[in-house]
Amino acid sequence: MSLLNMEKSEQAELAAQVRKDYAELKAKGLKLDLTRGKPSRSQLNLSNDFLELPGATNYTDAAGNDLRNYGNLEGIKELRTLWGRLINVDPELLLAGDSSSLNIMFDLISWSYAFGNNDSDRPWREEEKVKWICPVPGYDRHFSITERFGFEMITVPMLEDGPDVAAIKELVLDPQVKGMWLVPMFSNPTGVTISESVARELAAMETAAPDFRIVWDNAYAVHILGDEFPKVLPIVDIAAEAEHPNRFWAMSSTSKITFAGSGVAFFASSRANLDWYLSIAGIRGIGPNKINQFAHYEFFGSSEGVRAVMRRHAALLAPKFSAVERILNNRLGEYQVAKWTEPEGGYFISLDVIDGTATRVWELAKEAGIVLTKAGASYPYGKDDNDRNIRLAPSLPPQEEVETAMDGVATCVLLAALEKLGV
Amino acid sequence: MSLLNMEKSEQAELAAQVRKDYAELKAKGLKLDLTRGKPSRSQLNLSNDFLELPGATNYTDAAGNDLRNYGNLEGIKELRTLWGRLINVDPELLLAGDSSSLNIMFDLISWSYAFGNNDSDRPWREEEKVKWICPVPGYDRHFSITERFGFEMITVPMLEDGPDVAAIKELVLDPQVKGMWLVPMFSNPTGVTISESVARELAAMETAAPDFRIVWDNAYAVHILGDEFPKVLPIVDIAAEAEHPNRFWAMSSTSKITFAGSGVAFFASSRANLDWYLSIAGIRGIGPNKINQFAHYEFFGSSEGVRAVMRRHAALLAPKFSAVERILNNRLGEYQVAKWTEPEGGYFISLDVIDGTATRVWELAKEAGIVLTKAGASYPYGKDDNDRNIRLAPSLPPQEEVETAMDGVATCVLLAALEKLGV
């Protein structure tokens, strides 16, 4: 029965039980961490062969280039071709860089700020104000970048098929609105995958700023939890067809495929956007780690090889996600004190608790030794005005710990709800 | 006999011979490249064992961290300790990052420009003008960075023990002078190594700008051509002793030690400088490639291991440098039409020809199929006002090609000198 519909006496009885549960939970002295979307040890083990690649005599690409020497700002052709096939983009319009795509996103914004991008009338630093659209809940590290540059972040809700396009279309009539964050597949943290029609609307819409950009951060393009790989939208083609070829800066990476911090980042976009980026990247450095790129190529072999690795990840991740959903359902379902997503991919479950209790849930969990991502972290400036959302990241801990932690979290959600009701 | 002291008839006789030499040179149809300081194939082969490191079960550091996962913005402790010993810096004040140190230098300047550094009153972009001291001849990629940000580059001469400190002390009385480039050992391209007293003067001098920085790009700290490793100045300590602890941003990297574009970059500085850098680096990304760092640690084993590799490089490089010096001496010595450096380390020989002929030498060489670094490349904006300097990079081609190329270059230098005299 919904907590709100209960008799006072029933609420009191439940509160007594929940307080007892919470006392027992604290007594366990747990030390569990569900804060970040890190792969587990078992997942990392899937790529151990990578640690001895490319191998002592293997340093020449198909075109005969010695990959041990300087050069090649765009990244090695073999890997760009493989990855282009995977994410539906022409390898000529795809760069392979170092590490995580976050670096490239930061640089794109930083260089637009310092110099202006290829469609800017002037550098963004010369604008009286730069505004940036942020679908929420979203990715905290995105928001940290735009916060650092002092942009005003404007939130729009993430709906079931992507961000609220009607709201976005209004906002982009303002020439100070220069861009937007977006995780288009298995979004962080909602798990939402954007529909093709929403993507086409974002590509086609008229914006007041000629240098408006959507950071299309396709971080979870192949990060499934089930068996099926959803179609990856050919976003560079979609932009060209909509006659806004420079609309998207599209990101992808091998993070959470091979090793988290030792991967390859990819950047796909129009020729004009890439040329602008390369003109500055070529001053910043002498090119990416081609040996690491070649090792990735050798490890995967083909785009189907990437999918094979991702199926193995899914086999390890899916039971953890199922456990979270099962425990939340068992413990909270009948009381209607929370809603949560049941994603088909990605790394997160988004948990909405009763308005005004998310911070309290976080505190209660922390006191019981369960560290959750800070309430509000999925909102710009860490401010969830409804104090409602908590991002759950079940990938890192072993299965048993995930289950223990989630049972604890359920107790905290209930206790915070009861406190809110003054019970 | 000096060309200038020759009788007209002797000059004419020499000119006839040199024109014949040049015609024969062109007829050879050479295709030789002395443009950039790239390691040769034989040098790269020295590190082939690296290509299968760290090895399939080797991913845990001494502290028990799983290096395959996210985290550790400062770089792995093992490698920082090893490298700190090598370059005389406390590993706690040394960060290990990705790729080449050029990336870090660009970011330091970019972030000072956008946000100001830890000693700035305001971001550099808000200054009416930023001026930057450039010892010349110097490194073209340094100058490209400061040119991109629109800084006014002011040259000072590189003397035998470092840049002209008297000139620098005058310049830094201007608060718009925010920094300076410097390659302190086996400098690019002069081969000069800065003396300890010059270093201490640079550390001690008063600057009008509180946020003035010297980019101490110690790219060739262990890149010897002989047997002896010169002392690496403990520049972070020197700065602290001079009570300007934030004076230097000190750079180092494994480029030209292992593989050119696949290395580890190092950044040493005061705690305050590092903290400022990390506060932005932690927004830009999730940390460096720790697997690559661990592979480097395993490959070197110790700081003495780095030196062992460098001795092997020296054995391959020294004969090429000797050949350049021998040929220049044999062909040009008596005519006094050129001066050149005889460096004890680094990657370059700096050749000064008769004023006003460097561009012509470059053209003549190019027409004969010998590509040299463009005349003027070692000066800001590519402008050598005396049209005098050419940077020679003999590392990449095989010994025989270096010799053929240098013999050709000598012919071009003589021909340009004779043309200049109107002979």
mmCIF file of C-alpha atoms in Angstrom, chain A residues 37-42 44-46 48-60 64 66-71 98-100 102-104 106-107 110-111 113-116 125 139 141 144-145 148-149 255-256 258-263 276 279-292 396, chain B residues 37-42 44-46 48-60 64 66-71 98-100 102-104 106-107 110-111 113-116 125 139 141 144-145 148-149 255-256 258-263 276 279-292 396:
data_model
loop_
_atom_site.group_PDB
_atom_site.id
_atom_site.type_symbol
_atom_site.label_atom_id
_atom_site.label_comp_id
_atom_site.label_asym_id
_atom_site.label_seq_id
_atom_site.Cartn_x
_atom_site.Cartn_y
_atom_site.Cartn_z
ATOM 1 C CA GLY A 37 30.512 4.086 -13.172
ATOM 2 C CA LYS A 38 33.714 2.134 -12.901
ATOM 3 C CA PRO A 39 34.136 -1.314 -14.433
ATOM 4 C CA SER A 40 34.707 -4.170 -12.023
ATOM 5 C CA ARG A 41 37.814 -6.310 -11.754
ATOM 6 C CA SER A 42 36.101 -9.123 -13.671
ATOM 7 C CA LEU A 44 38.810 -5.480 -16.652
ATOM 8 C CA ASN A 45 40.055 -9.059 -16.808
ATOM 9 C CA LEU A 46 38.256 -9.410 -20.154
ATOM 10 C CA ASN A 48 44.087 -8.627 -20.149
ATOM 11 C CA ASP A 49 45.423 -9.874 -23.485
ATOM 12 C CA PHE A 50 45.660 -6.219 -24.417
ATOM 13 C CA LEU A 51 48.484 -5.789 -21.884
ATOM 14 C CA GLU A 52 51.018 -7.471 -24.169
ATOM 15 C CA LEU A 53 49.870 -5.923 -27.430
ATOM 16 C CA PRO A 54 50.767 -4.935 -30.094
ATOM 17 C CA GLY A 55 53.756 -7.284 -29.561
ATOM 18 C CA ALA A 56 57.489 -6.830 -29.977
ATOM 19 C CA THR A 57 57.705 -6.892 -33.774
ATOM 20 C CA ASN A 58 54.371 -5.311 -34.558
ATOM 21 C CA TYR A 59 54.666 -1.598 -35.241
ATOM 22 C CA THR A 60 53.941 -1.047 -38.915
ATOM 23 C CA GLY A 64 53.801 0.860 -44.131
ATOM 24 C CA ASP A 66 56.320 3.102 -38.585
ATOM 25 C CA LEU A 67 53.903 3.712 -35.714
ATOM 26 C CA ARG A 68 56.745 4.179 -33.236
ATOM 27 C CA ASN A 69 57.717 7.560 -34.654
ATOM 28 C CA TYR A 70 56.149 11.026 -34.674
ATOM 29 C CA GLY A 71 53.268 11.957 -36.924
ATOM 30 C CA ASP A 98 44.208 9.743 -26.694
ATOM 31 C CA SER A 99 42.545 8.732 -23.487
ATOM 32 C CA SER A 100 38.944 9.719 -22.805
ATOM 33 C CA LEU A 102 36.209 14.198 -22.123
ATOM 34 C CA ASN A 103 39.612 15.692 -23.004
ATOM 35 C CA ILE A 104 38.470 16.433 -26.542
ATOM 36 C CA PHE A 106 37.021 20.197 -22.955
ATOM 37 C CA ASP A 107 39.390 21.316 -25.711
ATOM 38 C CA SER A 110 38.186 25.774 -24.462
ATOM 39 C CA TRP A 111 39.306 26.608 -28.015
ATOM 40 C CA TYR A 113 36.223 30.160 -25.904
ATOM 41 C CA ALA A 114 39.754 31.369 -26.684
ATOM 42 C CA PHE A 115 39.605 31.567 -30.487
ATOM 43 C CA GLY A 116 36.027 30.965 -31.611
ATOM 44 C CA ARG A 125 35.150 34.797 -24.407
ATOM 45 C CA TYR A 139 26.494 13.803 -16.585
ATOM 46 C CA ARG A 141 31.586 15.900 -15.627
ATOM 47 C CA SER A 144 31.865 20.774 -14.571
ATOM 48 C CA ILE A 145 33.374 21.831 -17.891
ATOM 49 C CA ARG A 148 34.533 26.144 -15.285
ATOM 50 C CA PHE A 149 34.165 28.414 -18.312
ATOM 51 C CA SER A 255 36.533 3.582 -21.981
ATOM 52 C CA LYS A 256 34.574 0.789 -20.274
ATOM 53 C CA THR A 258 39.099 -2.099 -22.661
ATOM 54 C CA PHE A 259 40.759 -0.243 -19.752
ATOM 55 C CA ALA A 260 39.104 2.768 -18.253
ATOM 56 C CA GLY A 261 41.858 5.366 -18.378
ATOM 57 C CA SER A 262 44.094 3.852 -21.017
ATOM 58 C CA GLY A 263 41.858 3.937 -24.017
ATOM 59 C CA TRP A 276 39.320 23.581 -37.310
ATOM 60 C CA SER A 279 44.507 23.246 -36.815
ATOM 61 C CA ILE A 280 44.775 23.802 -33.067
ATOM 62 C CA ALA A 281 45.441 20.201 -31.983
ATOM 63 C CA GLY A 282 48.479 20.304 -34.285
ATOM 64 C CA ILE A 283 49.861 23.200 -32.260
ATOM 65 C CA ARG A 284 49.006 21.577 -28.934
ATOM 66 C CA GLY A 285 50.844 18.368 -29.737
ATOM 67 C CA ILE A 286 52.481 16.014 -32.144
ATOM 68 C CA GLY A 287 49.720 13.432 -32.416
ATOM 69 C CA PRO A 288 48.132 10.613 -30.437
ATOM 70 C CA ASN A 289 49.619 7.431 -29.020
ATOM 71 C CA LYS A 290 49.598 5.323 -32.173
ATOM 72 C CA ILE A 291 51.034 2.265 -30.434
ATOM 73 C CA ASN A 292 48.064 2.229 -28.074
ATOM 74 C CA LEU A 396 32.139 -1.818 -9.588
ATOM 75 C CA GLY B 37 64.399 15.784 -34.981
ATOM 76 C CA LYS B 38 62.942 12.344 -35.446
ATOM 77 C CA PRO B 39 64.648 9.219 -34.127
ATOM 78 C CA SER B 40 65.797 6.722 -36.741
ATOM 79 C CA ARG B 41 64.514 3.200 -37.214
ATOM 80 C CA SER B 42 67.600 1.796 -35.429
ATOM 81 C CA LEU B 44 63.310 2.974 -32.283
ATOM 82 C CA ASN B 45 64.398 -0.656 -32.377
ATOM 83 C CA LEU B 46 66.133 -0.102 -29.016
ATOM 84 C CA ASN B 48 60.934 -2.872 -29.098
ATOM 85 C CA ASP B 49 60.646 -4.878 -25.882
ATOM 86 C CA PHE B 50 58.330 -2.116 -24.734
ATOM 87 C CA LEU B 51 55.743 -3.254 -27.286
ATOM 88 C CA GLU B 52 54.713 -6.250 -25.180
ATOM 89 C CA LEU B 53 54.797 -4.537 -21.808
ATOM 90 C CA PRO B 54 53.556 -4.421 -19.097
ATOM 91 C CA GLY B 55 52.482 -8.038 -19.823
ATOM 92 C CA ALA B 56 49.195 -9.876 -19.469
ATOM 93 C CA THR B 57 49.115 -10.288 -15.688
ATOM 94 C CA ASN B 58 50.941 -7.124 -14.741
ATOM 95 C CA TYR B 59 48.538 -4.327 -13.849
ATOM 96 C CA THR B 60 48.879 -3.683 -10.124
ATOM 97 C CA GLY B 64 47.961 -2.393 -4.787
ATOM 98 C CA ASP B 66 44.528 -1.674 -10.223
ATOM 99 C CA LEU B 67 46.075 0.410 -13.004
ATOM 100 C CA ARG B 68 43.442 -0.727 -15.500
ATOM 101 C CA ASN B 69 40.723 1.355 -13.895
ATOM 102 C CA TYR B 70 39.968 5.066 -13.609
ATOM 103 C CA GLY B 71 41.787 7.370 -11.271
ATOM 104 C CA ASP B 98 50.234 11.511 -21.431
ATOM 105 C CA SER B 99 52.103 11.876 -24.662
ATOM 106 C CA SER B 100 54.449 14.812 -25.196
ATOM 107 C CA LEU B 102 54.052 20.065 -25.544
ATOM 108 C CA ASN B 103 50.443 19.246 -24.629
ATOM 109 C CA ILE B 104 51.009 20.290 -21.044
ATOM 110 C CA PHE B 106 49.904 24.398 -24.358
ATOM 111 C CA ASP B 107 47.387 23.750 -21.585
ATOM 112 C CA SER B 110 45.721 28.154 -22.519
ATOM 113 C CA TRP B 111 44.409 27.948 -18.960
ATOM 114 C CA TYR B 113 44.790 32.747 -20.769
ATOM 115 C CA ALA B 114 41.240 31.634 -19.997
ATOM 116 C CA PHE B 115 41.317 31.634 -16.185
ATOM 117 C CA GLY B 116 44.609 33.153 -15.022
ATOM 118 C CA ARG B 125 42.906 37.238 -21.962
ATOM 119 C CA TYR B 139 62.072 25.761 -30.870
ATOM 120 C CA ARG B 141 56.690 24.564 -31.801
ATOM 121 C CA SER B 144 53.606 28.400 -32.565
ATOM 122 C CA ILE B 145 51.814 28.169 -29.214
ATOM 123 C CA ARG B 148 48.309 31.173 -31.585
ATOM 124 C CA PHE B 149 47.330 33.011 -28.416
ATOM 125 C CA SER B 255 59.963 11.298 -26.354
ATOM 126 C CA LYS B 256 63.152 10.288 -28.191
ATOM 127 C CA THR B 258 61.203 5.158 -26.101
ATOM 128 C CA PHE B 259 58.711 5.879 -28.915
ATOM 129 C CA ALA B 260 58.286 9.398 -30.168
ATOM 130 C CA GLY B 261 54.520 9.875 -29.959
ATOM 131 C CA SER B 262 53.652 7.173 -27.453
ATOM 132 C CA GLY B 263 55.479 8.333 -24.412
ATOM 133 C CA TRP B 276 46.331 24.894 -9.865
ATOM 134 C CA SER B 279 42.310 21.625 -10.495
ATOM 135 C CA ILE B 280 41.701 22.163 -14.219
ATOM 136 C CA ALA B 281 43.241 18.931 -15.512
ATOM 137 C CA GLY B 282 40.762 17.092 -13.278
ATOM 138 C CA ILE B 283 37.916 18.751 -15.159
ATOM 139 C CA ARG B 284 39.492 18.136 -18.555
ATOM 140 C CA GLY B 285 39.886 14.435 -17.982
ATOM 141 C CA ILE B 286 39.984 11.424 -15.756
ATOM 142 C CA GLY B 287 43.739 10.930 -15.602
ATOM 143 C CA PRO B 288 46.618 9.692 -17.720
ATOM 144 C CA ASN B 289 47.232 6.329 -19.356
ATOM 145 C CA LYS B 290 48.559 4.433 -16.339
ATOM 146 C CA ILE B 291 49.154 1.232 -18.312
ATOM 147 C CA ASN B 292 51.540 3.092 -20.610
ATOM 148 C CA LEU B 396 66.481 10.305 -38.969
#
